[in-house]
Amino acid sequence: MSRIANVERKTSETDIKIKMNLDGVGKYNISTGINFFNHMLESFSKHSMVDLDVLAIGDIDIDDHHTIEDVGILLGEAFSEAIGEKVGIRRMAHAIVPMDESIATVAIDISGRSYCNMNLNFKNEKIGDMTADIVVHFFESFASSAKLNIYGEVQGVNDHHKCEAIFKAFAKALKDAVKIEHDQIPSTKGVL
């Protein structure tokens, strides 16, 4: 079974192409025009073992909102396409990731319903060249289009470490949740 997706999204604000292989080795080629966001997506790919190509051209001369939001939407769509009918997946998983003085916890349920609850509390307006408050919106956008639940929280002092820890915890939880463990749909409803 091949769990691969190729998706595109073009609006008046962004032009994005994404290739995703859920059963990859963590290879990535990321270009969004937002260096810190690139770093977070590269970290996600490496720690989830999801092969990921992202080419995003957006109106970053205005700000980074549209690009990061639309990448989140399209990553969720790619995930939804790649995961398919969800036969045999573990479905629910969590991860706790420390990074220096910070620690992040993420729990995921590939439920077929979207919900996102993130408690990140960044103290600075920017993390590198990325707006800090867009991180929550990225995860909300991903959860909405992927139709999954994401719960995350992070504690720490350094916003860079906190953000990197949350992306790594998300990667580790997702990696575990998509594992094939059996040949059934993991739901009493019979569908996810």
XYZ file of N, CA, C and O in Angstrom, residues 3-178:
704
model
N 1.320 5.149 0.524
C 0.660 6.264 1.217
C 1.376 7.555 0.829
O 2.143 8.129 1.602
N 1.112 7.976 -0.407
C 1.784 9.121 -1.023
C 0.732 10.088 -1.532
O -0.331 9.667 -1.992
N 1.024 11.379 -1.472
C 0.117 12.394 -2.008
C 0.914 13.486 -2.706
O 2.016 13.836 -2.276
N 0.337 14.002 -3.789
C 0.837 15.184 -4.493
C -0.331 16.149 -4.597
O -1.354 15.811 -5.211
N -0.202 17.314 -3.976
C -1.296 18.275 -3.975
C -0.781 19.660 -4.335
O 0.405 19.967 -4.151
N -1.688 20.477 -4.852
C -1.355 21.859 -5.215
C -2.493 22.779 -4.802
O -3.646 22.358 -4.734
N -2.126 24.017 -4.534
C -3.139 25.030 -4.187
C -2.627 26.364 -4.726
O -1.500 26.770 -4.422
N -3.453 27.023 -5.519
C -3.078 28.327 -6.051
C -4.213 29.301 -5.783
O -5.369 29.039 -6.147
N -3.869 30.382 -5.079
C -4.828 31.448 -4.810
C -4.208 32.763 -5.267
O -3.079 32.787 -5.767
N -4.895 33.852 -5.060
C -4.319 35.160 -5.396
C -3.202 35.536 -4.419
O -2.447 36.471 -4.680
N -3.077 34.770 -3.303
C -2.066 35.081 -2.288
C -0.904 34.090 -2.265
O 0.192 34.442 -1.844
N -1.159 32.847 -2.681
C -0.118 31.814 -2.602
C -0.188 30.856 -3.795
O -1.242 30.692 -4.415
N 0.938 30.213 -4.049
C 1.041 29.139 -5.042
C 1.898 28.056 -4.390
O 3.099 28.260 -4.167
N 1.277 26.914 -4.060
C 1.950 25.905 -3.236
C 1.827 24.535 -3.881
O 0.756 24.149 -4.353
N 2.931 23.796 -3.857
C 2.976 22.411 -4.313
C 3.594 21.569 -3.199
O 4.645 21.934 -2.660
N 2.950 20.447 -2.870
C 3.443 19.577 -1.800
C 3.412 18.127 -2.259
O 2.415 17.675 -2.831
N 4.489 17.423 -1.974
C 4.558 15.969 -2.136
C 4.836 15.387 -0.758
O 5.708 15.877 -0.039
N 4.097 14.345 -0.407
C 4.237 13.732 0.917
C 4.234 12.214 0.775
O 3.409 11.657 0.064
N 5.168 11.566 1.477
C 5.205 10.111 1.570
C 5.220 9.755 3.050
O 6.236 9.947 3.729
N 4.097 9.237 3.550
C 3.995 8.916 4.977
C 4.954 7.803 5.391
O 5.303 7.699 6.562
N 5.374 6.977 4.439
C 6.256 5.852 4.749
C 7.661 6.099 4.232
O 8.327 5.194 3.725
N 8.121 7.323 4.384
C 9.429 7.705 3.882
C 10.537 7.482 4.895
O 10.413 6.690 5.831
N 11.612 8.230 4.681
C 12.796 8.131 5.543
C 13.190 9.486 6.132
O 14.262 9.631 6.707
N 12.312 10.486 5.976
C 12.598 11.810 6.521
C 13.390 12.696 5.581
O 14.041 13.636 6.021
N 13.304 12.437 4.270
C 13.949 13.318 3.283
C 13.043 14.519 3.047
O 11.818 14.385 3.010
N 13.667 15.673 2.850
C 12.866 16.877 2.639
C 13.524 17.831 1.660
O 14.741 17.832 1.491
N 12.688 18.621 1.033
C 13.101 19.740 0.201
C 12.051 20.820 0.434
O 10.940 20.735 -0.092
N 12.380 21.790 1.262
C 11.405 22.783 1.732
C 11.830 24.180 1.296
O 12.956 24.600 1.544
N 10.910 24.911 0.689
C 11.150 26.309 0.329
C 9.840 27.076 0.439
O 8.937 26.903 -0.387
N 9.740 27.905 1.481
C 8.519 28.697 1.695
C 8.772 30.201 1.637
O 7.818 30.972 1.675
N 10.033 30.593 1.610
C 10.364 32.011 1.687
C 10.437 32.518 3.119
O 10.767 33.679 3.363
N 10.142 31.646 4.093
C 10.182 32.002 5.515
C 11.168 31.037 6.169
O 10.850 29.859 6.386
N 12.352 31.507 6.455
C 13.449 30.629 6.867
C 13.155 29.814 8.119
O 13.444 28.614 8.162
N 12.586 30.427 9.144
C 12.319 29.675 10.367
C 11.226 28.631 10.142
O 11.298 27.523 10.669
N 10.229 28.962 9.331
C 9.184 27.999 8.985
C 9.783 26.822 8.211
O 9.438 25.667 8.455
N 10.692 27.115 7.280
C 11.408 26.037 6.583
C 12.055 25.105 7.598
O 11.955 23.883 7.496
N 12.738 25.677 8.565
C 13.430 24.911 9.601
C 12.455 24.024 10.383
O 12.746 22.862 10.668
N 11.273 24.545 10.707
C 10.281 23.761 11.448
C 9.742 22.609 10.593
O 9.572 21.491 11.092
N 9.480 22.856 9.311
C 8.987 21.796 8.430
C 10.062 20.738 8.178
O 9.757 19.546 8.081
N 11.318 21.163 8.072
C 12.420 20.209 7.929
C 12.525 19.333 9.172
O 12.713 18.116 9.080
N 12.398 19.949 10.331
C 12.437 19.205 11.588
C 11.273 18.228 11.670
O 11.441 17.068 12.074
N 10.075 18.690 11.260
C 8.913 17.803 11.227
C 9.182 16.595 10.332
O 8.932 15.445 10.719
N 9.684 16.823 9.137
C 9.957 15.732 8.196
C 10.961 14.750 8.773
O 10.745 13.534 8.756
N 12.059 15.260 9.281
C 13.129 14.398 9.809
C 12.641 13.538 10.971
O 12.942 12.347 11.049
N 11.883 14.113 11.883
C 11.487 13.383 13.091
C 10.216 12.536 12.915
O 9.979 11.623 13.698
N 9.442 12.810 11.870
C 8.271 11.980 11.576
C 8.609 10.866 10.590
O 7.816 9.948 10.408
N 9.767 10.994 9.931
C 10.169 10.087 8.853
C 9.235 10.207 7.645
O 9.168 9.315 6.803
N 8.533 11.319 7.529
C 7.688 11.613 6.376
C 8.545 12.344 5.351
O 9.137 13.379 5.665
N 8.639 11.783 4.139
C 9.326 12.506 3.065
C 8.421 13.665 2.658
O 7.212 13.489 2.471
N 9.020 14.849 2.505
C 8.219 16.047 2.297
C 8.912 17.013 1.353
O 10.046 17.416 1.590
N 8.230 17.346 0.273
C 8.650 18.418 -0.628
C 7.603 19.509 -0.533
O 6.410 19.246 -0.745
N 8.045 20.717 -0.220
C 7.132 21.862 -0.138
C 7.745 23.013 -0.914
O 8.860 23.456 -0.606
N 7.041 23.474 -1.928
C 7.422 24.680 -2.648
C 6.268 25.656 -2.508
O 5.164 25.411 -3.022
N 6.501 26.735 -1.771
C 5.445 27.719 -1.518
C 5.943 29.106 -1.904
O 7.001 29.543 -1.459
N 5.177 29.751 -2.746
C 5.433 31.143 -3.112
C 4.233 31.926 -2.620
O 3.088 31.634 -3.013
N 4.488 32.881 -1.747
C 3.379 33.616 -1.164
C 3.666 35.099 -1.060
O 4.767 35.564 -1.366
N 2.681 35.834 -0.603
C 2.786 37.290 -0.485
C 3.491 37.672 0.824
O 2.976 38.455 1.618
N 4.694 37.138 1.014
C 5.430 37.395 2.257
C 5.935 38.828 2.338
O 6.391 39.251 3.400
N 5.833 39.583 1.248
C 6.139 41.010 1.325
C 5.094 41.727 2.174
O 5.367 42.779 2.742
N 3.901 41.144 2.292
C 2.858 41.689 3.177
C 3.109 41.174 4.595
O 3.294 41.944 5.520
N 3.063 39.854 4.747
C 3.465 39.173 5.987
C 3.477 37.679 5.711
O 3.265 37.244 4.581
N 3.706 36.882 6.730
C 3.845 35.433 6.536
C 2.544 34.659 6.745
O 2.509 33.447 6.558
N 1.467 35.337 7.104
C 0.221 34.673 7.481
C -0.332 33.769 6.376
O -0.592 32.593 6.608
N -0.558 34.329 5.184
C -1.191 33.554 4.116
C -0.362 32.340 3.727
O -0.905 31.255 3.502
N 0.943 32.505 3.651
C 1.808 31.392 3.254
C 1.759 30.268 4.285
O 1.558 29.098 3.929
N 1.915 30.599 5.557
C 1.928 29.567 6.596
C 0.546 28.922 6.731
O 0.435 27.696 6.848
N -0.504 29.714 6.687
C -1.860 29.170 6.757
C -2.126 28.209 5.594
O -2.614 27.091 5.796
N -1.799 28.639 4.370
C -2.087 27.811 3.200
C -1.204 26.566 3.149
O -1.652 25.511 2.691
N 0.029 26.648 3.625
C 0.852 25.443 3.730
C 0.209 24.480 4.724
O 0.136 23.272 4.477
N -0.298 24.989 5.843
C -0.985 24.142 6.817
C -2.202 23.463 6.219
O -2.415 22.256 6.402
N -3.000 24.213 5.472
C -4.183 23.652 4.820
C -3.775 22.549 3.843
O -4.325 21.448 3.856
N -2.788 22.841 3.001
C -2.392 21.886 1.971
C -1.664 20.679 2.555
O -1.845 19.557 2.070
N -0.876 20.873 3.600
C -0.258 19.720 4.271
C -1.334 18.794 4.839
O -1.214 17.574 4.769
N -2.368 19.388 5.403
C -3.484 18.586 5.910
C -4.187 17.827 4.802
O -4.537 16.655 4.961
N -4.392 18.482 3.652
C -5.002 17.808 2.511
C -4.117 16.665 2.013
O -4.615 15.581 1.686
N -2.802 16.911 1.948
C -1.868 15.862 1.523
C -1.928 14.684 2.497
O -1.965 13.525 2.082
N -1.942 14.986 3.789
C -2.025 13.934 4.792
C -3.300 13.124 4.623
O -3.282 11.888 4.631
N -4.426 13.806 4.455
C -5.714 13.137 4.306
C -5.716 12.217 3.088
O -6.220 11.088 3.144
N -5.139 12.693 1.997
C -5.052 11.872 0.786
C -4.120 10.676 0.999
O -4.442 9.550 0.635
N -2.973 10.926 1.604
C -1.978 9.862 1.793
C -2.443 8.792 2.770
O -2.188 7.606 2.562
N -3.148 9.171 3.828
C -3.567 8.203 4.849
C -4.692 7.300 4.332
O -4.880 6.184 4.826
N -5.435 7.771 3.344
C -6.451 6.941 2.701
C -7.572 6.528 3.638
O -8.077 7.329 4.423
N -7.945 5.254 3.590
C -9.071 4.736 4.371
C -8.714 4.480 5.838
O -9.579 4.093 6.617
N -7.458 4.605 6.193
C -6.976 4.490 7.578
C -7.043 3.063 8.124
O -7.013 2.854 9.330
N -7.121 2.106 7.226
C -7.167 0.702 7.652
C -5.866 0.340 8.357
O -4.777 0.554 7.842
N -5.999 -0.189 9.581
C -4.867 -0.721 10.328
C -4.023 0.275 11.089
O -3.086 -0.113 11.791
N -4.332 1.581 10.989
C -3.486 2.563 11.678
C -3.666 2.487 13.191
O -4.711 2.081 13.687
N -2.626 2.896 13.893
C -2.706 2.989 15.352
C -3.770 4.009 15.746
O -4.444 3.855 16.747
N -3.888 5.091 15.021
C -4.882 6.153 15.155
C -4.542 7.200 16.203
O -4.539 8.379 15.923
N -4.287 6.805 17.439
C -4.019 7.761 18.512
C -2.580 7.588 18.997
O -2.093 6.464 19.115
N -1.923 8.714 19.270
C -0.545 8.653 19.762
C -0.207 9.973 20.443
O -0.902 10.980 20.271
N 0.863 9.945 21.198
C 1.335 11.161 21.856
C 2.858 11.133 21.937
O 3.475 10.078 21.783
N 3.427 12.304 22.166
C 4.882 12.410 22.323
C 5.203 13.554 23.274
O 4.501 14.569 23.306
N 6.267 13.362 24.018
C 6.820 14.408 24.880
C 8.256 14.618 24.428
O 9.032 13.659 24.371
N 8.574 15.850 24.070
C 9.908 16.155 23.545
C 10.528 17.304 24.329
O 9.977 18.403 24.358
N 11.686 17.073 24.950
C 12.412 18.162 25.591
C 13.368 18.814 24.600
O 13.841 18.169 23.666
N 13.636 20.070 24.777
C 14.678 20.754 24.023
C 15.280 21.806 24.934
O 14.663 22.835 25.197
N 16.456 21.508 25.427
C 17.129 22.374 26.388
C 16.190 22.672 27.559
O 15.743 21.757 28.231
N 15.826 23.942 27.776
C 15.002 24.282 28.931
C 13.500 24.130 28.657
O 12.675 24.353 29.534
N 13.144 23.723 27.449
C 11.740 23.633 27.048
C 11.284 22.187 26.957
O 12.089 21.279 26.769
N 9.972 21.996 27.059
C 9.383 20.670 26.885
C 8.018 20.827 26.231
O 7.240 21.711 26.587
N 7.762 19.968 25.238
C 6.496 20.021 24.510
C 5.807 18.669 24.579
O 6.458 17.625 24.546
N 4.486 18.708 24.668
C 3.654 17.518 24.650
C 2.626 17.670 23.543
O 1.975 18.717 23.449
N 2.496 16.639 22.705
C 1.481 16.639 21.653
C 0.778 15.291 21.667
O 1.420 14.246 21.774
N -0.549 15.326 21.560
C -1.359 14.127 21.405
C -2.191 14.285 20.133
O -2.666 15.387 19.834
N -2.333 13.184 19.394
C -3.045 13.197 18.115
C -4.067 12.066 18.096
O -3.804 10.970 18.583
N -5.217 12.356 17.487
C -6.210 11.325 17.198
C -6.644 11.518 15.743
O -7.219 12.551 15.396
N -6.356 10.547 14.898
C -6.764 10.597 13.493
C -8.203 10.096 13.442
O -8.485 8.969 13.074
N -9.102 10.959 13.839
C -10.485 10.588 14.147
C -11.463 10.800 13.006
O -12.589 10.333 13.077
N -11.071 11.554 11.987
C -12.025 11.942 10.959
C -12.778 13.212 11.326
O -13.621 13.692 10.580
N -12.475 13.747 12.500
C -13.052 15.011 12.962
C -11.902 15.953 13.277
O -10.853 15.532 13.755
N -12.117 17.226 13.027
C -11.025 18.169 13.261
C -11.239 18.971 14.540
O -12.339 19.440 14.826
N -10.156 19.052 15.300
C -10.139 19.894 16.485
C -8.677 20.164 16.823
O -7.826 19.291 16.676
N -8.411 21.373 17.268
C -7.042 21.733 17.629
C -7.073 22.557 18.914
O -7.815 23.536 19.013
N -6.288 22.134 19.881
C -6.170 22.840 21.149
C -4.686 22.969 21.455
O -4.040 21.990 21.809
N -4.143 24.157 21.255
C -2.710 24.384 21.449
C -2.497 25.466 22.506
O -3.122 26.522 22.448
N -1.620 25.198 23.451
C -1.254 26.150 24.486
C 0.250 26.383 24.364
O 1.041 25.632 24.917
N 0.624 27.404 23.588
C 2.037 27.615 23.267
C 2.661 28.791 24.012
O 3.824 28.742 24.366
N 1.938 29.854 24.198
C 2.403 31.002 24.996
C 3.804 31.484 24.645
O 4.678 31.569 25.502
N 4.025 31.809 23.373
C 5.296 32.432 23.007
C 5.323 33.846 23.569
O 4.307 34.519 23.635
N 6.495 34.289 23.982
C 6.564 35.612 24.610
C 6.986 36.719 23.654
O 6.783 37.882 23.938
N 7.547 36.339 22.504
C 7.993 37.335 21.529
C 7.074 37.352 20.318
O 6.414 36.359 20.006
N 7.038 38.483 19.637
C 6.208 38.620 18.442
C 6.738 37.766 17.294
O 5.957 37.237 16.500
N 8.054 37.634 17.205
C 8.678 36.889 16.113
C 9.582 35.798 16.660
O 10.186 35.941 17.723
N 9.690 34.714 15.902
C 10.691 33.681 16.142
C 11.475 33.619 14.839
O 10.958 33.146 13.820
N 12.693 34.139 14.857
C 13.414 34.313 13.595
C 12.625 35.259 12.719
O 12.229 36.335 13.155
N 12.344 34.831 11.480
C 11.575 35.675 10.556
C 10.105 35.250 10.471
O 9.391 35.658 9.560
N 9.645 34.460 11.445
C 8.268 33.967 11.446
C 7.477 34.604 12.592
O 7.971 34.698 13.711
N 6.252 35.003 12.304
C 5.368 35.549 13.329
C 4.979 34.432 14.295
O 4.518 33.374 13.874
N 5.165 34.654 15.577
C 4.956 33.602 16.578
C 3.511 33.134 16.667
O 3.249 31.934 16.766
N 2.548 34.067 16.617
C 1.160 33.651 16.835
C 0.564 32.866 15.663
O -0.495 32.267 15.786
N 1.256 32.806 14.529
C 0.764 32.028 13.388
C 0.982 30.529 13.599
O 0.365 29.704 12.918
N 1.822 30.150 14.552
C 2.107 28.731 14.781
C 0.832 27.989 15.177
O 0.534 26.911 14.645
N 0.052 28.555 16.073
C -1.213 27.930 16.465
C -2.120 27.812 15.241
O -2.740 26.769 15.012
N -2.180 28.856 14.443
C -3.047 28.839 13.264
C -2.584 27.787 12.245
O -3.414 27.153 11.580
N -1.279 27.581 12.127
C -0.759 26.522 11.259
C -1.328 25.168 11.686
O -1.839 24.405 10.869
N -1.244 24.864 12.980
C -1.754 23.586 13.478
C -3.272 23.492 13.337
O -3.807 22.427 13.027
N -3.988 24.597 13.556
C -5.437 24.603 13.347
C -5.781 24.300 11.890
O -6.700 23.522 11.605
N -5.041 24.916 10.968
C -5.270 24.702 9.536
C -4.996 23.261 9.152
O -5.757 22.639 8.398
N -3.901 22.707 9.665
C -3.568 21.306 9.397
C -4.658 20.385 9.935
O -5.150 19.504 9.224
N -5.046 20.581 11.188
C -6.064 19.729 11.816
C -7.376 19.791 11.053
O -8.038 18.761 10.857
N -7.765 20.973 10.612
C -9.030 21.144 9.908
C -9.053 20.371 8.592
O -10.005 19.644 8.307
N -8.018 20.516 7.779
C -8.048 19.855 6.476
C -7.641 18.385 6.547
O -8.029 17.591 5.699
N -6.876 17.995 7.574
C -6.497 16.581 7.748
C -7.582 15.797 8.475
O -7.547 14.578 8.516
N -8.504 16.501 9.098
C -9.579 15.895 9.889
C -9.019 15.034 11.014
O -9.290 13.842 11.113
N -8.231 15.686 11.847
C -7.710 15.007 13.028
C -7.702 15.947 14.213
O -7.876 17.152 14.070
N -7.540 15.383 15.390
C -7.447 16.155 16.632
C -5.981 16.335 16.988
O -5.203 15.377 16.919
N -5.618 17.553 17.353
C -4.269 17.832 17.843
C -4.406 18.572 19.161
O -5.103 19.580 19.246
N -3.738 18.062 20.178
C -3.633 18.760 21.454
C -2.146 18.980 21.697
O -1.355 18.049 21.562
N -1.753 20.201 22.012
C -0.338 20.446 22.271
C -0.138 21.537 23.291
O -0.920 22.482 23.385
N 0.935 21.382 24.049
C 1.333 22.450 24.952
C 2.843 22.417 25.113
O 3.492 21.384 24.928
N 3.382 23.584 25.434
C 4.825 23.699 25.589
C 5.126 24.626 26.764
O 4.373 25.567 27.033
N 6.195 24.292 27.455
C 6.688 25.140 28.533
C 8.164 25.397 28.289
O 8.857 24.555 27.716
N 8.627 26.534 28.731
C 10.032 26.849 28.569
C 10.265 28.342 28.583
O 9.366 29.130 28.876
N 11.476 28.726 28.228
C 11.876 30.129 28.264
C 12.132 30.663 26.859
O 11.659 31.717 26.490
N 12.856 29.903 26.046
C 13.298 30.348 24.737
C 12.267 29.976 23.675
O 11.958 28.797 23.485
N 11.723 30.970 22.970
C 10.687 30.718 21.975
C 11.153 29.804 20.848
O 10.379 28.980 20.355
N 12.403 29.938 20.431
C 12.941 29.054 19.384
C 12.872 27.599 19.850
O 12.386 26.722 19.132
N 13.345 27.339 21.060
C 13.334 25.972 21.593
C 11.899 25.462 21.776
O 11.612 24.296 21.500
N 11.025 26.332 22.253
C 9.632 25.930 22.459
C 8.975 25.557 21.136
O 8.303 24.523 21.026
N 9.181 26.370 20.118
C 8.570 26.113 18.814
C 9.145 24.837 18.197
O 8.401 24.000 17.672
N 10.446 24.679 18.264
C 11.064 23.483 17.702
C 10.602 22.229 18.445
O 10.335 21.191 17.830
N 10.467 22.321 19.748
C 10.000 21.171 20.531
C 8.576 20.792 20.153
O 8.251 19.599 20.059
N 7.694 21.773 19.895
C 6.307 21.449 19.549
C 6.230 20.799 18.173
O 5.469 19.851 17.957
N 7.034 21.265 17.215
C 7.052 20.637 15.895
C 7.616 19.222 15.965
O 7.121 18.315 15.290
N 8.644 19.006 16.785
C 9.215 17.666 16.927
C 8.235 16.729 17.632
O 8.097 15.561 17.250
N 7.545 17.213 18.649
C 6.558 16.381 19.346
C 5.406 16.031 18.405
O 4.925 14.894 18.392
N 4.978 17.004 17.594
C 3.953 16.744 16.589
C 4.435 15.663 15.617
O 3.694 14.723 15.297
N 5.665 15.763 15.179
C 6.233 14.779 14.248
C 6.240 13.383 14.855
O 5.822 12.406 14.221
N 6.724 13.279 16.086
C 6.812 11.971 16.749
C 5.428 11.361 16.987
O 5.227 10.156 16.792
N 4.472 12.184 17.408
C 3.113 11.680 17.637
C 2.478 11.229 16.326
O 1.848 10.166 16.264
N 2.645 12.016 15.263
C 2.078 11.647 13.979
C 2.704 10.362 13.442
O 2.000 9.486 12.921
N 4.019 10.244 13.587
C 4.721 9.032 13.145
C 4.113 7.795 13.804
O 3.873 6.777 13.137
N 3.864 7.868 15.107
C 3.276 6.729 15.821
C 1.813 6.496 15.439
O 1.364 5.359 15.333
N 1.054 7.564 15.233
C -0.375 7.432 14.942
C -0.647 6.806 13.576
O -1.662 6.140 13.391
N 0.264 6.987 12.608
C 0.028 6.450 11.260
C 0.567 5.032 11.082
O 0.364 4.423 10.034
